[in-house]
Coordinates of C-alpha atoms in Angstrom, one line a residue:
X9 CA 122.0 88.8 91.6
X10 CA 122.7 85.2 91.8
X11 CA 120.2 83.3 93.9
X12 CA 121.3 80.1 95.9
X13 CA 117.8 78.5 97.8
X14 CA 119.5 76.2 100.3
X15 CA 116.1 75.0 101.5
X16 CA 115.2 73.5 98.5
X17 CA 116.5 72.8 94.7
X18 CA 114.7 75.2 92.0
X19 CA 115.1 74.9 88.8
X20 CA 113.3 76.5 86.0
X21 CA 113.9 74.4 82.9
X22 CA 112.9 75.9 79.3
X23 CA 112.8 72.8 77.5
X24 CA 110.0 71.1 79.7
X25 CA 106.9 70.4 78.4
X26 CA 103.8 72.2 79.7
X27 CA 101.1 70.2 81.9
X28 CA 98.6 68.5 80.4
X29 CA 95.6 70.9 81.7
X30 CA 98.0 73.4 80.0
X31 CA 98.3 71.6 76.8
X32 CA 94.7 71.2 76.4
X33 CA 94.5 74.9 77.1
X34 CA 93.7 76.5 73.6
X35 CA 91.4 73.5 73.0
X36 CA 89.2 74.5 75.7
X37 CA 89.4 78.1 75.0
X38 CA 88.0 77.5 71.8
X39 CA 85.7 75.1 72.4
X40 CA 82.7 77.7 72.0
X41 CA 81.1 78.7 69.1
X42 CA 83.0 82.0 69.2
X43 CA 86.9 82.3 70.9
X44 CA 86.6 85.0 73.7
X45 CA 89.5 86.8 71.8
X46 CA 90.2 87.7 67.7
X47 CA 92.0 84.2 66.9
X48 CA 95.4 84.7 64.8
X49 CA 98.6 83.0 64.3
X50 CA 100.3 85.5 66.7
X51 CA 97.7 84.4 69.4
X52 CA 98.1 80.7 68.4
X53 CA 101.9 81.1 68.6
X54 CA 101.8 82.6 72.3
X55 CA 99.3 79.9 73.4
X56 CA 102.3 77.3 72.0
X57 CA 104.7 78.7 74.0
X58 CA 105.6 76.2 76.8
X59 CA 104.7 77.2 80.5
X60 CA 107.4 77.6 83.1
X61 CA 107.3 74.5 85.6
X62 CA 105.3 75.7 88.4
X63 CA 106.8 75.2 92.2
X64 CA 104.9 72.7 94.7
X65 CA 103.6 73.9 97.8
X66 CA 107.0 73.7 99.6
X67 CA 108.9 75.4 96.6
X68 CA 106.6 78.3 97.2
X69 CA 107.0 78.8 100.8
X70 CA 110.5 78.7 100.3
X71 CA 110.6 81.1 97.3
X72 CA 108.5 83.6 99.4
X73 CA 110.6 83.4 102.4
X74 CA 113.5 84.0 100.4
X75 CA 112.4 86.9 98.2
X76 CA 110.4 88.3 100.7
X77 CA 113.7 88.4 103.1
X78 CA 115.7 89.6 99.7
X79 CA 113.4 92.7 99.2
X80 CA 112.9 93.4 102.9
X81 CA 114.1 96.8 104.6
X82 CA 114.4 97.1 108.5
X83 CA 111.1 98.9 110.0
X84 CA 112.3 102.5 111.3
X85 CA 113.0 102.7 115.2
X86 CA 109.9 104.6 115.6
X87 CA 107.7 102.2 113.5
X88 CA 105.9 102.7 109.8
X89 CA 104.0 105.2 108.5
X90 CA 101.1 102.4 106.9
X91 CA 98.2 103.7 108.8
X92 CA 99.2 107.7 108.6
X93 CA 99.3 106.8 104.4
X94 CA 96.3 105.0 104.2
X95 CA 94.5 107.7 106.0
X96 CA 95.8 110.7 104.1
X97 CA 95.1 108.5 101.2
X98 CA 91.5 108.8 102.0
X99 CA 91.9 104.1 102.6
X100 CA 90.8 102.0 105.3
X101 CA 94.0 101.3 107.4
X102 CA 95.3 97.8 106.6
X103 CA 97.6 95.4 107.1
X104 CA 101.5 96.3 106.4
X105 CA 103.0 94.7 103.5
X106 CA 105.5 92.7 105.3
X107 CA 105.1 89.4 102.6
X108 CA 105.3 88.9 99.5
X109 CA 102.4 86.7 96.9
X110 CA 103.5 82.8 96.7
X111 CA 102.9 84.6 92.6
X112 CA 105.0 87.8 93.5
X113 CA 108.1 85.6 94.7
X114 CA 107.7 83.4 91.9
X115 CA 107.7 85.8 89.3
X116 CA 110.8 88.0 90.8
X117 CA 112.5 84.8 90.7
X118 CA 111.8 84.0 86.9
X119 CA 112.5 87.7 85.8
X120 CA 115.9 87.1 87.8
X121 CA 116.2 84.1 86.0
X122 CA 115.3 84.1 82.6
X123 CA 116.3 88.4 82.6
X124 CA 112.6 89.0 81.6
X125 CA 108.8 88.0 82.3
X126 CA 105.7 87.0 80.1
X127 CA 102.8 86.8 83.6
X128 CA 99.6 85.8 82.8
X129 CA 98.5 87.1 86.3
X130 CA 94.9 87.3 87.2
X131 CA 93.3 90.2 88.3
X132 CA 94.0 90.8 92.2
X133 CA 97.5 88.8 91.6
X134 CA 99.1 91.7 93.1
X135 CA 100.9 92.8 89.7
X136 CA 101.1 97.1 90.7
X137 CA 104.0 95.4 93.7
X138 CA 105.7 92.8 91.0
X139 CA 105.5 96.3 88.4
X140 CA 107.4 98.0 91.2
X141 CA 109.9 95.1 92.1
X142 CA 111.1 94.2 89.1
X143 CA 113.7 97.1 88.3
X144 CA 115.1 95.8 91.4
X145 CA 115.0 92.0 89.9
X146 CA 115.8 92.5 86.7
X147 CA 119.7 92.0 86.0
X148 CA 121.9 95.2 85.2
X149 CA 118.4 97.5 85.3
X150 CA 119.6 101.0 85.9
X151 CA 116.0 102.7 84.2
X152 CA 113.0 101.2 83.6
X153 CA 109.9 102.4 81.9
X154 CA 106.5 101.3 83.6
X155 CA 103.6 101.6 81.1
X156 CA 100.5 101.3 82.8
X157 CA 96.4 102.5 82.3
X158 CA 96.3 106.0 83.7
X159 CA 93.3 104.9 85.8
X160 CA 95.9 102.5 87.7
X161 CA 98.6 105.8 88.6
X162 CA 97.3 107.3 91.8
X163 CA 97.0 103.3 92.8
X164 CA 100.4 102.6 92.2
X165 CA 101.5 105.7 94.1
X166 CA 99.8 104.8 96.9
X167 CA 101.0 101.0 96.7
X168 CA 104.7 102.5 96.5
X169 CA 104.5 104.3 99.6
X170 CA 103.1 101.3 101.5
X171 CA 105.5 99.1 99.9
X172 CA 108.5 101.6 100.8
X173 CA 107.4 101.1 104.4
X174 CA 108.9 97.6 104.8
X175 CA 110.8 96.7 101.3
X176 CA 113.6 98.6 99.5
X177 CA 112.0 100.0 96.1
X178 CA 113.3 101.4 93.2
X179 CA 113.2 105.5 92.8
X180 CA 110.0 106.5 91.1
X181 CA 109.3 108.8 88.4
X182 CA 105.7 110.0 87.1
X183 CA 105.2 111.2 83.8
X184 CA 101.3 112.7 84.8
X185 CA 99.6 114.4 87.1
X186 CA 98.8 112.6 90.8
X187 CA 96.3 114.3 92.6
X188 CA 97.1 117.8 90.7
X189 CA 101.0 117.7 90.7
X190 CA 103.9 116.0 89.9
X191 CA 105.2 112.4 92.3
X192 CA 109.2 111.9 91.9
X193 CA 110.7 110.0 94.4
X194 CA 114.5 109.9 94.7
X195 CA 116.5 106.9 96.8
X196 CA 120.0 106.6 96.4
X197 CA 121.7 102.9 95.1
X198 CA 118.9 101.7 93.5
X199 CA 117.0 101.9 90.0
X200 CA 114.1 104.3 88.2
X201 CA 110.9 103.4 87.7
X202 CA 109.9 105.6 85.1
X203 CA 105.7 105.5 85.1
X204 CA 104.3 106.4 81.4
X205 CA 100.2 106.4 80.8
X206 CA 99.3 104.5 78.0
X207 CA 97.1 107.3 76.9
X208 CA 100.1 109.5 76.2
X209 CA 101.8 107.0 73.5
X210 CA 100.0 108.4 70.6
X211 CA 101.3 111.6 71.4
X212 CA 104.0 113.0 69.6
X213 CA 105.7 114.6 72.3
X214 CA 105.9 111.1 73.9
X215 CA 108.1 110.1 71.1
X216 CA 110.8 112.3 72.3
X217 CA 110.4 112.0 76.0
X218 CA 110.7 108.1 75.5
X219 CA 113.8 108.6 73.1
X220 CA 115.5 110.8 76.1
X221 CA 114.5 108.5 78.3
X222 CA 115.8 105.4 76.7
X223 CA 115.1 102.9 79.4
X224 CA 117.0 99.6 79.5
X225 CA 114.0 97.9 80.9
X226 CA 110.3 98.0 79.8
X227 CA 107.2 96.7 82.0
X228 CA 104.1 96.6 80.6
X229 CA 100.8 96.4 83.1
X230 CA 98.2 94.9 80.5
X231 CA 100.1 94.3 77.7
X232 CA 97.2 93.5 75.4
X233 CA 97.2 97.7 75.2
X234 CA 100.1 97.2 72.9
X235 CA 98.1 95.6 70.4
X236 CA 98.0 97.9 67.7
X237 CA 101.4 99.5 66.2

């Protein structure tokens, strides 16, 4: 999926070197008595790693214009279903998801990019829409495996179906139980999103599943859960 921003040049270059306040990162970090995480050499060699250039204010607008536009699906004659979701969902009706995040469009474009993504993303970044995007990002994805905390599932499912109303998404497969039964959703063209609890990988059985599954691409929603072997 080659992409060709006419509006303005972007260019993601791995050899740059990171911004000072980045550089000066781990310093401050462990500037305490105490470093808020267990210090290592495999910690020390990810805090090395340069950062990716980040876009100026116009880069941004542009970059969400044109992934937003990219991802977008035509609205149905007879409108969206946001508000009947959200109230079946038990949700205060909200706004429709219509835009992308200025961080949502810039991390589709790197995982387009560089065929892969290491996000720092804060919390309310909007990483459950990025998790659902990227199949659709990621070159030559046909299955993908989304691990994520089962207390983030039924969250997801419900940010799918909003997302669905106005974006083109990937097919969605749930390995667990939402709200008592099983959620598959089947769309024709595109990828699977195959959703796996982190609480099931110790699991034998998960073993197999994951081996018959054998997914091209892996997403992992809070990665630091992969910590120990």
């Amino acid at each position: 999926m080659p992409i060709d921003l006419t509006k303005v040049q972007l260019v993601a270059d791995p050899g740059f070197a990171p911004r000072a306040w980045q550089a000066e990162a781990p310093r401050d970090m462990f500037a305490g008595n105490k470093p808020p995480v267990g210090d290592s050499p495999d910690l020390q060699r990810i805090l090395a790693l340069p950062r990716r250039p980040q876009p100026d204010t116009a880069q941004l607008e542009a970059l969400v214009e044109y992934m937003s536009t990219r991802f977008a699906r035509p609205t149905p004659p007879e409108g969206c279903r946001c508000r009947e979701i959200a109230i079946a969902a038990g949700v205060k009706p909200r706004a429709c998801i219509t835009r992308l995040l200025p961080i949502q469009a810039w991390a589709l474009y790197e995982i387009v990019l560089a065929r892969g993504l290491l996000g720092p993303i804060a919390v309310g970044g909007g990483k459950t829409i990025l998790n659902i995007l990227a199949p659709l990002a990621m070159p030559d994805c046909r299955k993908a495996l989304l691990l994520v905390p089962p207390g983030l599932i039924k969250q997801l499912v419900f940010d799918y179906e909003m997302l669905a109303q106005h974006f083109v998404v990937p097919s969605l497969v749930v390995h667990a139980k939402v709200n008592g039964t099983d959620y598959t959703k089947i769309r024709d063209g595109v990828p699977s999103l195959h959703v796996f609890p982190y609480s099931k990988l110790s699991r034998p059985e998960a073993t197999v599943k994951l081996d018959e599954m054998n997914p091209d691409t892996i997403v992992a929603d809070e990665c630091h859960r992969l910590r120990h072997a």
